Amino acid sequence: MPSAQGKAYKGSQKWLQNLVNDCPDLLNRAIAEQSSISAETINWLSPLSADIYREYYDQPFLDRLEIKLDKRTLGSFWPPSGPRWDGLGKTDKGQLLLVEAKSHIRELISSLGARNPCSKSQIRYSIRETKRFIGSSSDLSTDWTVGVYQYANRLAHLYLLRHVNGLDAYLLMLYFLNDNEMATNGTCVPAAKMEWESVIIYQERLMGIRQRHPLSDYIIHAFIDVNDIEAYP
């Protein structure tokens, strides 16, 4: 089932909701600047105000994108209660956008929380498979389920859609600048693009991810200043 998220009042969820519903062209231009996707072709499917800002996961996220995994099913790759996608989009050409949004550094840190042994085993196997495909320079025993798990599972789903099933899928990593509402209790809120970029480089080095790999052309890192959203006419 999709998650009935509702309207958010702070953080990356708030800003993404504002972008998709109130100024999608601002978001679309940021994507076009960092990829070959045309801004005019993007249609947003979530989080929509008319849909109670729902976030989709598991089979409903595939249904929302109107796609089928004919070569390898989602259930055979990942257990139930998989990644909740902050946003989903689709272009007129059928390009798929899976969105993960961040507004502060702590949001990058996450670890596997599944308790079911079978679920853990399936997740670890699929992440290991993705790691091999990407050609991580780190030892295969390096655990992508600790600290960097969220990015790892998003990469795994991109691998499943694009490489295994041959769909024209992209992972959009969206980073917000100057979200000062989140600057509490020592939370680091980047004020410049290069601050995010240095953290992204560090994270990928920890994971042994090279600058160029089989999925690198399909990962979009886009940056938007929240001041531009607030100033949008």
mmCIF file of C-alpha atoms in Angstrom, residues 2 37 41-48 51 54-69 74 83-100 154 157-158 160-162 165 167-172:
data_model
loop_
_atom_site.group_PDB
_atom_site.id
_atom_site.type_symbol
_atom_site.label_atom_id
_atom_site.label_comp_id
_atom_site.label_asym_id
_atom_site.label_seq_id
_atom_site.Cartn_x
_atom_site.Cartn_y
_atom_site.Cartn_z
ATOM 1 C CA PRO A 2 1.122 3.602 -0.581
ATOM 2 C CA ILE A 37 16.164 14.677 -19.585
ATOM 3 C CA THR A 41 8.634 16.317 -20.684
ATOM 4 C CA ILE A 42 8.480 15.535 -16.928
ATOM 5 C CA ASN A 43 5.164 14.643 -15.309
ATOM 6 C CA TRP A 44 5.058 14.228 -11.534
ATOM 7 C CA LEU A 45 3.085 11.338 -10.070
ATOM 8 C CA SER A 46 3.916 11.864 -6.388
ATOM 9 C CA PRO A 47 3.807 13.498 -3.902
ATOM 10 C CA LEU A 48 0.663 15.210 -5.192
ATOM 11 C CA ASP A 51 -3.360 12.378 -3.682
ATOM 12 C CA ARG A 54 1.212 9.912 -0.779
ATOM 13 C CA GLU A 55 4.606 8.243 -0.967
ATOM 14 C CA TYR A 56 4.687 4.935 -2.814
ATOM 15 C CA TYR A 57 6.573 1.710 -2.178
ATOM 16 C CA ASP A 58 6.436 -1.997 -3.031
ATOM 17 C CA GLN A 59 4.027 -2.966 -5.819
ATOM 18 C CA PRO A 60 2.081 0.343 -5.654
ATOM 19 C CA PHE A 61 5.184 2.290 -6.713
ATOM 20 C CA LEU A 62 5.381 0.145 -9.855
ATOM 21 C CA ASP A 63 1.653 0.567 -10.429
ATOM 22 C CA ARG A 64 1.956 4.328 -10.045
ATOM 23 C CA LEU A 65 4.633 4.372 -12.743
ATOM 24 C CA GLU A 66 2.515 1.972 -14.839
ATOM 25 C CA ILE A 67 5.352 -0.500 -15.302
ATOM 26 C CA LYS A 68 5.800 -4.254 -15.001
ATOM 27 C CA LEU A 69 8.967 -6.133 -14.163
ATOM 28 C CA LEU A 74 10.220 -6.937 -7.266
ATOM 29 C CA PRO A 83 12.064 1.866 -0.010
ATOM 30 C CA ARG A 84 9.487 4.643 0.342
ATOM 31 C CA TRP A 85 10.069 6.879 -2.655
ATOM 32 C CA ASP A 86 9.941 10.569 -1.784
ATOM 33 C CA GLY A 87 8.739 11.257 -5.293
ATOM 34 C CA LEU A 88 7.947 9.526 -8.585
ATOM 35 C CA GLY A 89 7.950 11.019 -12.047
ATOM 36 C CA LYS A 90 7.659 9.916 -15.643
ATOM 37 C CA THR A 91 8.485 11.726 -18.858
ATOM 38 C CA ASP A 92 6.524 11.788 -22.091
ATOM 39 C CA LYS A 93 9.214 9.459 -23.460
ATOM 40 C CA GLY A 94 8.667 6.899 -20.692
ATOM 41 C CA GLN A 95 11.749 7.778 -18.642
ATOM 42 C CA LEU A 96 11.181 6.915 -14.983
ATOM 43 C CA LEU A 97 12.321 9.119 -12.092
ATOM 44 C CA LEU A 98 12.746 7.631 -8.606
ATOM 45 C CA VAL A 99 13.320 10.459 -6.126
ATOM 46 C CA GLU A 100 15.200 10.577 -2.842
ATOM 47 C CA ARG A 154 18.118 2.956 -3.864
ATOM 48 C CA HIS A 157 16.328 -0.699 -7.120
ATOM 49 C CA LEU A 158 17.817 1.333 -9.959
ATOM 50 C CA LEU A 160 16.698 -3.913 -10.808
ATOM 51 C CA LEU A 161 14.665 -1.594 -13.014
ATOM 52 C CA ARG A 162 17.299 -0.480 -15.476
ATOM 53 C CA ASN A 165 14.439 -5.372 -16.462
ATOM 54 C CA LEU A 167 13.517 -0.026 -18.157
ATOM 55 C CA ASP A 168 14.619 3.560 -18.765
ATOM 56 C CA ALA A 169 14.898 4.401 -15.072
ATOM 57 C CA TYR A 170 16.821 7.159 -13.291
ATOM 58 C CA LEU A 171 17.593 7.755 -9.632
ATOM 59 C CA LEU A 172 17.185 11.405 -8.713
#
